[in-house]
Short mmCIF file of C-alpha atoms in Angstrom, two decimals:
data_model
loop_
_atom_site.label_atom_id
_atom_site.label_comp_id
_atom_site.label_asym_id
_atom_site.label_seq_id
_atom_site.Cartn_x
_atom_site.Cartn_y
_atom_site.Cartn_z
CA MET A 289 90.56 135.47 113.76
CA GLU A 290 87.30 134.58 111.96
CA ASN A 291 87.45 138.14 110.54
CA TYR A 292 91.08 137.65 108.92
CA ILE A 293 89.94 134.17 107.64
CA SER A 294 86.74 135.75 106.13
CA ILE A 295 89.06 138.47 104.64
CA PHE A 296 91.37 135.87 103.22
CA ASN A 297 88.54 133.92 101.69
CA SER A 298 86.89 136.86 100.05
CA TYR A 299 89.90 138.73 98.49
CA ILE A 300 92.93 136.61 98.77
CA ILE A 301 91.20 133.53 97.41
CA GLY A 302 89.13 135.34 95.16
CA SER A 303 92.08 137.25 93.73
CA MET A 304 94.01 134.03 93.22
CA GLN A 305 90.65 132.70 91.50
CA MET A 306 90.50 135.39 89.25
CA LEU A 307 94.16 135.36 88.20
CA THR A 308 94.29 131.88 87.51
CA GLY A 309 91.13 131.94 85.61
CA PHE A 310 92.91 135.00 83.49
CA PHE A 311 96.16 133.13 83.10
CA PHE A 312 94.48 130.12 81.44
CA PHE A 313 92.28 132.39 79.23
CA ILE A 314 95.52 134.11 77.86
CA ARG A 315 96.89 130.66 77.26
CA PHE A 316 93.33 129.49 75.53
CA LEU A 317 93.89 132.44 73.20
CA HIS A 318 97.85 131.47 72.58
CA LYS A 319 98.88 134.80 73.53
CA LYS A 320 102.01 135.84 75.86
CA GLY A 321 100.92 136.96 79.11
CA ARG A 322 102.71 140.22 79.61
CA LEU A 323 102.76 141.86 83.13
CA PHE A 324 100.74 144.87 81.84
CA TYR A 325 97.87 142.37 81.26
CA TYR A 326 98.00 140.96 84.62
CA LEU A 327 98.08 144.39 86.21
CA LEU A 328 95.26 145.63 84.09
CA PHE A 329 93.14 142.65 84.92
CA ALA A 330 93.94 142.66 88.56
CA ALA A 331 92.75 146.47 88.76
CA SER A 332 89.37 145.14 86.74
CA GLY A 333 89.11 142.28 89.54
CA SER A 334 89.35 144.41 92.42
CA ILE A 335 86.49 146.54 90.69
CA VAL A 336 84.27 143.42 90.12
CA MET A 337 84.86 142.26 93.88
CA PHE A 338 83.71 145.80 95.39
CA ALA A 339 80.94 146.31 92.69
CA ALA A 340 79.20 143.12 93.05
CA PRO A 341 78.10 140.75 95.68
CA ALA A 342 80.50 137.81 96.31
CA GLY A 343 79.31 134.56 93.83
CA SER A 344 76.65 136.44 92.54
CA ILE A 345 75.54 136.33 88.85
CA ALA A 346 76.58 139.88 88.63
CA GLU A 347 79.97 139.13 89.76
CA TYR A 348 80.48 136.51 87.18
CA LEU A 349 78.87 138.47 84.42
CA ILE A 350 81.03 141.63 84.88
CA TYR A 351 83.77 139.10 85.19
CA THR A 352 83.11 137.59 81.91
CA LEU A 353 82.83 141.08 80.28
CA PHE A 354 86.40 142.05 81.07
CA LEU A 355 87.59 138.97 79.97
CA ILE A 356 86.19 139.75 76.65
CA ILE A 357 87.19 143.42 76.53
CA ILE A 358 90.88 142.45 77.36
CA GLY A 359 90.90 139.50 74.89
CA VAL A 360 89.23 141.72 71.94
CA PHE A 361 90.85 145.03 72.55
CA VAL A 362 94.13 144.00 74.37
CA CYS A 363 95.21 140.85 73.24
CA ARG A 364 93.86 141.40 69.71
CA ALA A 365 91.91 138.00 69.36
CA ASP A 366 89.19 136.97 67.26
CA TRP A 367 85.96 137.77 68.92
CA LYS A 368 84.14 134.55 68.37
CA SER A 369 87.49 132.84 70.35
CA VAL A 370 87.42 135.12 72.90
CA ILE A 371 83.73 134.83 73.78
CA LEU A 372 84.05 131.26 73.75
CA TYR A 373 87.20 130.86 76.18
CA ALA A 374 85.81 133.61 78.08
CA ALA A 375 82.59 131.46 79.03
CA LEU A 376 84.66 128.58 79.05
CA THR A 377 87.08 130.27 81.68
CA VAL A 378 84.32 131.79 83.96
CA GLU A 379 82.28 128.60 83.84
CA ILE A 380 84.92 125.92 84.85
CA MET A 381 85.53 128.49 87.54
CA HIS A 382 82.04 128.66 88.61
CA LEU A 383 81.46 124.65 88.62
CA SER A 384 84.68 124.28 90.55
CA PHE A 385 84.20 126.67 93.41
CA GLY A 386 80.19 125.76 93.22
CA THR A 387 81.19 122.20 93.92
CA VAL A 388 83.33 123.02 96.99
CA ASN A 389 80.44 125.16 97.94
CA SER A 390 78.05 122.51 97.69
CA LEU A 391 80.42 120.06 99.67
CA SER A 392 80.66 122.76 102.24
CA GLY A 393 76.98 122.92 102.58
CA ILE A 394 76.91 119.01 102.91
CA VAL A 395 79.26 118.91 106.04
CA TYR A 396 78.26 122.05 107.33
CA PRO A 397 76.54 120.56 110.47
CA GLU A 398 80.18 118.87 111.13
CA ILE A 399 82.03 122.22 110.67
CA CYS A 400 79.54 123.93 112.93
CA ALA A 401 80.34 121.51 115.78
CA LEU A 402 84.00 122.41 115.62
CA GLN A 403 85.77 125.50 117.61
CA GLN A 404 85.35 128.85 115.60
CA ASP A 405 89.09 128.89 114.85
CA ALA A 406 89.01 125.21 113.45
CA ALA A 407 85.53 125.84 111.41
CA ALA A 408 87.35 128.89 110.13
CA LEU A 409 90.36 126.91 108.86
CA VAL A 410 88.35 124.28 107.67
CA SER A 411 86.64 127.01 105.23
CA VAL A 412 90.14 128.17 104.04
CA MET A 413 90.93 124.64 103.00
CA LEU A 414 87.88 124.06 101.11
CA GLY A 415 88.69 127.42 99.27
CA ILE A 416 92.11 126.07 98.54
CA VAL A 417 90.44 122.86 97.18
CA GLY A 418 88.30 124.68 95.27
CA LEU A 419 91.44 126.42 93.53
CA VAL A 420 93.46 123.50 93.11
CA MET A 421 90.39 121.76 91.35
CA ALA A 422 89.89 124.75 88.94
CA VAL A 423 93.57 124.49 88.09
CA VAL A 424 93.24 120.76 87.21
CA CYS A 425 90.09 121.55 85.30
CA TYR A 426 91.86 124.59 83.26
CA SER A 427 95.00 122.25 82.65
CA ALA A 428 92.57 119.55 81.18
CA ALA A 429 90.82 122.09 79.03
CA TYR A 430 93.75 123.52 77.55
CA ARG A 431 95.55 120.08 76.81
CA SER A 432 92.06 119.03 75.02
CA LEU A 433 91.83 122.26 72.99
CA SER A 434 95.55 122.74 72.29
CA SER A 435 95.66 119.23 70.42
CA CYS A 436 93.24 120.72 67.64
CA GLU A 437 96.06 123.22 66.94
CA SER A 438 93.70 126.02 66.83
CA VAL A 439 89.77 126.55 67.00
CA GLU A 440 88.29 126.49 63.59
CA LYS A 441 86.19 129.91 63.06
CA GLN A 442 83.70 128.14 60.68
CA TYR A 443 83.06 125.37 63.38
CA LEU A 444 82.89 127.57 66.37
CA LEU A 445 79.37 127.89 66.91
CA ILE A 446 79.22 124.21 67.26
CA ILE A 447 81.13 124.36 70.75
CA LEU A 448 80.12 128.22 71.56
CA ILE A 449 76.62 127.71 71.73
CA PRO A 450 76.32 124.73 73.95
CA VAL A 451 79.00 126.21 76.34
CA LEU A 452 77.21 129.45 76.54
CA MET A 453 73.80 127.28 77.04
CA ILE A 454 75.68 125.30 80.35
CA PHE A 455 76.95 128.88 81.45
CA PHE A 456 73.61 130.46 81.67
CA VAL A 457 71.63 127.57 82.97
CA ASP A 458 74.25 127.13 85.61
CA GLU A 459 74.21 130.72 86.58
CA TYR A 460 70.52 130.52 86.65
CA ILE A 461 70.28 127.65 88.90
CA GLY A 462 72.95 128.72 91.29
CA SER A 463 71.81 132.58 91.63
CA VAL A 464 67.93 131.89 91.67
CA ILE A 465 67.04 128.52 92.48
CA TYR A 466 70.05 127.51 94.96
CA ARG A 467 69.89 131.05 96.53
CA ASN A 468 66.15 131.40 96.94
CA ILE A 469 65.43 127.89 98.18
CA THR A 470 66.66 126.93 102.05
CA VAL A 471 65.36 123.83 103.37
CA ILE A 472 65.61 124.10 107.17
CA GLY A 473 65.82 120.79 109.25
CA ALA A 474 64.41 119.96 112.55
CA GLY A 475 67.54 121.19 114.48
CA GLY A 476 67.45 124.62 112.70
CA SER A 477 70.39 123.95 110.38
CA GLY A 478 70.39 123.85 106.47
CA GLU A 479 69.25 120.55 105.09
CA ALA A 480 71.76 118.37 103.13
CA ALA A 481 69.60 117.17 100.72
CA ASN A 482 69.35 120.44 98.82
CA HIS A 483 73.11 120.78 98.85
CA GLY A 484 73.28 117.39 97.37
CA ARG A 485 71.14 118.12 94.61
CA MET A 486 73.28 120.95 93.93
CA LEU A 487 76.54 118.97 94.09
CA VAL A 488 75.01 116.72 91.36
CA ILE A 489 73.98 119.50 89.13
CA GLN A 490 77.61 120.85 89.35
CA LEU A 491 79.17 117.67 88.64
CA PHE A 492 77.03 116.86 85.68
CA GLY A 493 77.53 120.43 84.57
CA MET A 494 81.68 119.94 84.60
CA ALA A 495 81.13 116.53 82.75
CA SER A 496 79.07 117.73 80.12
CA LEU A 497 81.33 120.48 79.67
CA PHE A 498 84.26 117.90 79.37
CA CYS A 499 82.41 115.71 76.90
CA LEU A 500 81.40 118.81 74.82
CA MET A 501 85.12 119.76 74.53
CA PHE A 502 86.09 115.88 73.57
CA ALA A 503 83.42 115.89 71.06
CA TYR A 504 84.52 119.20 69.48
CA LYS A 505 88.08 117.93 69.56
CA LYS A 506 87.10 114.57 67.62
CA LEU A 507 84.69 116.47 65.28
CA LEU A 508 87.90 118.61 64.23
CA GLN A 509 90.03 115.51 63.81
CA ASN A 510 87.31 113.94 61.63
CA PHE A 511 86.96 117.28 59.48
CA HIS A 512 90.77 117.40 59.13
CA LEU A 513 90.99 113.83 58.25
CA SER A 514 88.32 114.41 55.54
CA ALA A 515 90.06 117.22 54.01
CA GLU A 516 93.45 115.40 53.92
CA VAL A 517 91.92 112.26 52.48
CA SER A 518 90.37 114.80 49.69
CA LEU A 519 93.59 116.37 48.87
CA LEU A 520 95.03 112.95 48.93
CA GLU A 521 92.49 112.14 46.43
CA GLN A 522 93.31 114.86 44.16
CA GLU A 523 96.96 114.39 44.38
CA GLU A 524 96.32 110.79 43.38
CA SER A 525 94.44 111.98 40.28
CA PHE A 526 97.35 114.44 39.29
CA LEU A 527 99.83 111.50 39.69
CA ASN A 528 97.66 109.01 37.47
CA GLN A 529 97.49 111.73 35.02
CA TYR A 530 100.92 112.17 34.88
CA VAL A 531 101.74 108.50 34.63
CA GLU A 532 99.70 107.84 31.81
CA GLU A 533 101.18 110.62 29.98
CA ALA A 534 104.50 109.24 30.72
CA ARG A 535 103.45 105.73 29.40
CA ALA A 536 102.03 107.66 26.26
CA ARG A 537 105.60 109.20 25.71
CA TYR A 538 107.28 106.06 26.37
CA GLU A 539 105.12 104.31 23.61
CA LYS A 540 105.80 107.25 20.96
CA THR A 541 109.41 106.95 21.92
CA LYS A 542 109.48 103.24 21.43
CA SER A 543 107.84 103.83 17.98
CA PHE A 544 110.34 106.29 16.84
CA ARG A 545 113.24 104.41 18.06
CA HIS A 546 111.49 101.31 16.29
CA ASP A 547 111.50 103.53 12.73
CA PHE A 548 114.90 105.20 13.53
CA LYS A 549 116.69 102.85 11.21
CA ASN A 550 114.04 103.46 8.52
CA HIS A 551 114.32 107.37 8.61
CA ILE A 552 118.34 107.03 8.39
CA THR A 553 117.96 104.79 5.23
CA VAL A 554 115.56 107.33 3.67
CA VAL A 555 118.06 110.21 4.80
CA LYS A 556 120.58 108.02 3.16
CA ASP A 557 119.16 107.38 -0.03
CA LEU A 558 117.94 110.97 -0.48
CA LEU A 559 121.68 112.07 -0.03
CA GLN A 560 123.04 109.27 -2.56
CA ASN A 561 120.47 110.45 -5.03
CA GLY A 562 121.82 113.77 -4.96
CA LYS A 563 118.54 115.26 -3.19
CA PRO A 564 120.09 117.33 -0.30
CA GLU A 565 117.14 119.52 0.11
CA GLU A 566 114.82 116.91 0.24
CA ALA A 567 117.07 115.17 2.77
CA LEU A 568 117.26 118.39 5.00
CA ALA A 569 113.37 118.75 5.23
CA TYR A 570 113.23 115.02 6.07
CA ILE A 571 115.79 115.63 8.99
CA GLY A 572 113.57 118.73 10.20
CA GLU A 573 110.45 116.63 10.43
CA MET A 574 112.35 113.85 12.35
CA ALA A 575 113.76 116.88 14.57
CA ASP A 576 110.18 118.06 15.21
CA LEU A 577 109.03 114.68 16.00
CA SER A 578 111.78 113.98 18.43
CA ALA A 579 111.24 117.25 20.11
CA GLU A 580 107.60 116.25 20.94
CA LEU A 581 109.06 113.22 22.83
CA SER A 582 111.57 115.49 25.00
CA PHE A 583 110.76 117.18 28.11
CA PRO A 584 111.49 120.91 28.67
CA CYS A 585 113.24 120.38 32.03
CA GLY A 586 115.24 117.16 32.72
CA THR A 587 115.23 116.48 36.38
CA GLY A 588 116.25 112.74 36.21
CA ASN A 589 112.62 112.01 37.36
CA PRO A 590 109.98 111.16 34.67
CA VAL A 591 107.14 112.20 36.68
CA ALA A 592 108.74 115.53 37.93
CA ASP A 593 109.46 116.04 33.93
CA ILE A 594 106.00 115.97 33.19
CA LEU A 595 104.56 117.64 35.75
CA LEU A 596 107.09 120.82 35.20
CA GLY A 597 106.66 120.38 31.43
CA ASN A 598 102.71 120.92 32.07
CA LYS A 599 102.93 123.57 34.75
CA LEU A 600 105.75 125.51 33.31
CA GLY A 601 103.97 125.33 29.82
CA MET A 602 100.95 126.74 31.09
CA ALA A 603 103.01 129.59 33.00
CA LYS A 604 104.93 130.26 29.63
CA SER A 605 101.70 130.70 27.73
CA MET A 606 100.56 133.22 30.17
CA GLY A 607 103.39 135.48 29.52
CA ILE A 608 105.76 134.36 32.41
CA ASP A 609 109.24 133.97 32.29
CA VAL A 610 110.35 130.26 33.16
CA ASP A 611 113.53 128.59 34.01
CA CYS A 612 114.29 125.14 35.49
CA SER A 613 117.38 123.79 37.05
CA LEU A 614 115.96 121.35 39.53
CA ILE A 615 118.11 118.22 39.52
CA LEU A 616 116.71 115.03 41.21
CA PRO A 617 118.71 111.84 42.65
CA TYR A 618 117.98 108.56 40.35
CA PRO A 619 116.50 106.46 41.65
CA CYS A 620 114.84 108.52 43.79
CA PRO A 621 113.99 107.61 47.53
CA ILE A 622 111.60 110.44 47.61
CA ARG A 623 108.07 109.09 46.81
CA ASP A 624 106.62 110.27 43.23
CA VAL A 625 103.50 111.28 44.85
CA ASP A 626 105.67 113.62 47.55
CA ILE A 627 107.55 115.02 44.51
CA CYS A 628 104.08 115.91 43.06
CA ILE A 629 102.66 117.64 46.06
CA VAL A 630 105.53 119.83 46.27
CA LEU A 631 106.02 121.14 42.53
CA SER A 632 102.20 121.02 41.83
CA ASN A 633 101.20 122.89 45.06
CA GLY A 634 104.06 125.27 44.68
CA LEU A 635 103.87 125.73 41.09
CA ASP A 636 100.02 126.50 41.20
CA ASN A 637 100.65 129.11 43.96
CA ALA A 638 103.57 130.88 42.15
CA ILE A 639 101.56 130.97 38.83
CA ARG A 640 98.26 132.41 40.93
CA ALA A 641 100.90 134.87 42.55
CA CYS A 642 102.44 135.89 38.90
CA ARG A 643 98.91 136.36 37.35
CA ASP A 644 98.12 139.02 40.06
CA VAL A 645 101.29 141.02 39.48
CA SER A 646 100.96 144.31 37.26
CA GLY A 647 103.55 146.45 35.93
CA ALA A 648 106.58 144.17 36.97
CA GLU A 649 108.49 141.45 35.52
CA LYS A 650 106.54 137.95 35.68
CA TYR A 651 109.02 135.17 36.38
CA ILE A 652 109.08 131.13 37.85
CA ARG A 653 112.57 129.75 38.61
CA VAL A 654 112.81 126.27 39.72
CA THR A 655 115.66 124.95 41.38
CA GLY A 656 117.25 122.20 43.36
CA HIS A 657 120.01 119.98 43.82
CA THR A 658 121.11 117.05 46.19
CA GLN A 659 124.04 117.27 48.64
CA GLY A 660 124.91 114.23 50.82
CA ASP A 661 121.63 113.16 52.79
CA PHE A 662 119.84 116.44 51.75
CA VAL A 663 117.49 117.04 48.91
CA LEU A 664 116.65 120.74 48.29
CA MET A 665 113.96 121.96 46.15
CA GLU A 666 113.08 125.65 45.63
CA ILE A 667 110.45 127.77 43.83
CA GLU A 668 110.97 131.37 43.34
CA ASN A 669 108.46 133.95 41.91
CA SER A 670 107.40 137.24 41.58
CA PHE A 671 104.37 138.24 43.48
CA GLN A 672 102.64 141.54 44.35
CA GLY A 673 103.82 141.84 47.83
CA LYS A 674 100.57 141.47 49.93
CA ALA A 675 100.15 140.36 53.36
CA ALA A 676 98.33 137.14 51.96
CA ALA A 677 101.97 135.58 51.00
CA GLY A 678 102.20 132.30 52.64
CA ARG A 679 98.59 131.69 52.54
CA GLY A 680 98.26 129.76 49.26
CA THR A 681 96.66 126.55 49.07
CA GLY A 682 98.34 123.39 49.38
CA LEU A 683 101.08 124.71 51.83
CA SER A 684 100.44 122.61 54.60
CA ASN A 685 100.47 119.52 52.33
CA ILE A 686 104.06 120.57 51.28
CA LYS A 687 104.92 121.15 54.93
CA ALA A 688 103.65 117.48 55.99
CA ALA A 689 105.29 116.02 52.76
CA ALA A 690 108.50 117.50 53.93
CA GLU A 691 108.20 116.60 57.53
CA ALA A 692 107.33 112.99 56.46
CA TYR A 693 111.32 112.87 55.57
CA GLN A 694 112.37 114.63 58.93
CA GLY A 695 112.73 117.64 56.37
CA ALA A 696 111.23 121.24 56.62
CA MET A 697 109.35 123.78 54.57
CA SER A 698 110.40 127.66 54.70
CA ILE A 699 109.06 130.85 53.33
CA LYS A 700 110.83 133.81 52.41
CA THR A 701 109.97 137.34 50.88
CA GLU A 702 112.06 140.07 49.80
CA GLY A 703 110.25 143.13 48.07
CA MET A 704 108.44 141.27 45.10
CA ASP A 705 110.18 138.13 45.21
CA PHE A 706 108.55 135.12 46.90
CA LEU A 707 110.91 131.77 47.83
CA LEU A 708 109.55 128.44 48.80
CA SER A 709 112.14 126.18 50.20
CA VAL A 710 111.36 122.32 50.67
CA LEU A 711 114.24 120.29 52.42
CA PHE A 712 114.16 116.64 52.31
CA VAL A 713 116.32 114.34 54.67
CA ILE A 714 117.18 110.79 52.89
CA PRO A 715 119.54 109.09 54.92
CA GLN A 716 120.69 106.01 52.74
CA GLN A 717 120.35 103.59 55.71
CA THR A 718 117.10 104.43 57.02
CA GLU A 719 114.71 101.92 56.30
CA SER A 720 111.63 103.95 57.57
CA ILE A 721 111.99 106.48 54.81
CA PRO A 722 109.40 105.76 52.14
CA ARG A 723 110.91 104.46 48.83
CA GLN A 724 110.19 105.07 44.98
CA MET A 725 106.70 103.87 43.96
CA GLY A 726 106.59 101.27 41.56
#
């Protein structure tokens, strides 16, 4: 019976331990766990169990190396993320089973007092407890890191170095100090005090690991928040610029309307005095003046008209063929700042893409319409057809602006054509939808 229990603890529990760690390692990398991956890792785990002593630092290092190899070459994940998650996976495993081993050492005298079969069953139960503890810790770590959406590569060393530090310190303590120091009590059994210290060290190691992940999560949230605030300040600056230009156009229009009667009187006098050529010249000057007050694209929204006039005018000066047939509802339930976010970022990306096009037609088309409770805006442009499509700046802001109205953003590429579609949902009876800025 004792031999079967020993085999069960060494191989069955050990295999479940490694496969559980591998399962969560794949989840950490946001990859799909194919059967081939598990078969490959099961074969690798068998080699580890036969090649290295159970619980030794060599076993954990080989196990970590296998995780890194599979993560980089099989899962095709970023090597920095692979190293981080491999160390995290093995460290959670080691701390979970190390905690259970320390508890076993503490209750060792009581286990020895039991019958041989009962002691073996208690040993099996402790192994299962260690496995359950590992699963709970893996789940908590996955929830903590998945809320960060993705590991930011530029901030990866912030968490990678401390995790590796905890990993190597814990391995050193477990394999050198804990294995080489044995305190024998008067009765000939292992003294529980040494195991108690190791239990405290294991618990502090686990707590440090989760505190580190919590701090990293908060740090990423602060980075993202700072980036969002910076982008909002930029959009606010754009909006203020467009509003000021709208006010200037309004003042010019007001002045032109005030003098309109005088202009008509001058033209009438010229015609009555038999000076048609002078009258035509004067009318031409009036036409030029009125053209300065008109918008090249009339959408129904003054801010959108100014923005499109500036962006499309810039594109036209670069030799890009432009066309605009965007119509927005008036009064518009979409905030001016959200319209600016979509059009300014979308047109900036379109102009940048057209600028990189060589030997082909360069064009930008802005379209959109309202149907029922939906407002659709689309920006279509030519692009080089590279894999970088969809990585332009501001796309995350466009997506966030659409989702604030329960809408969506989509990107479609076909040949050398790039299409950005943004859908807003604006039910008339919903008070929660942001209203037009005053």
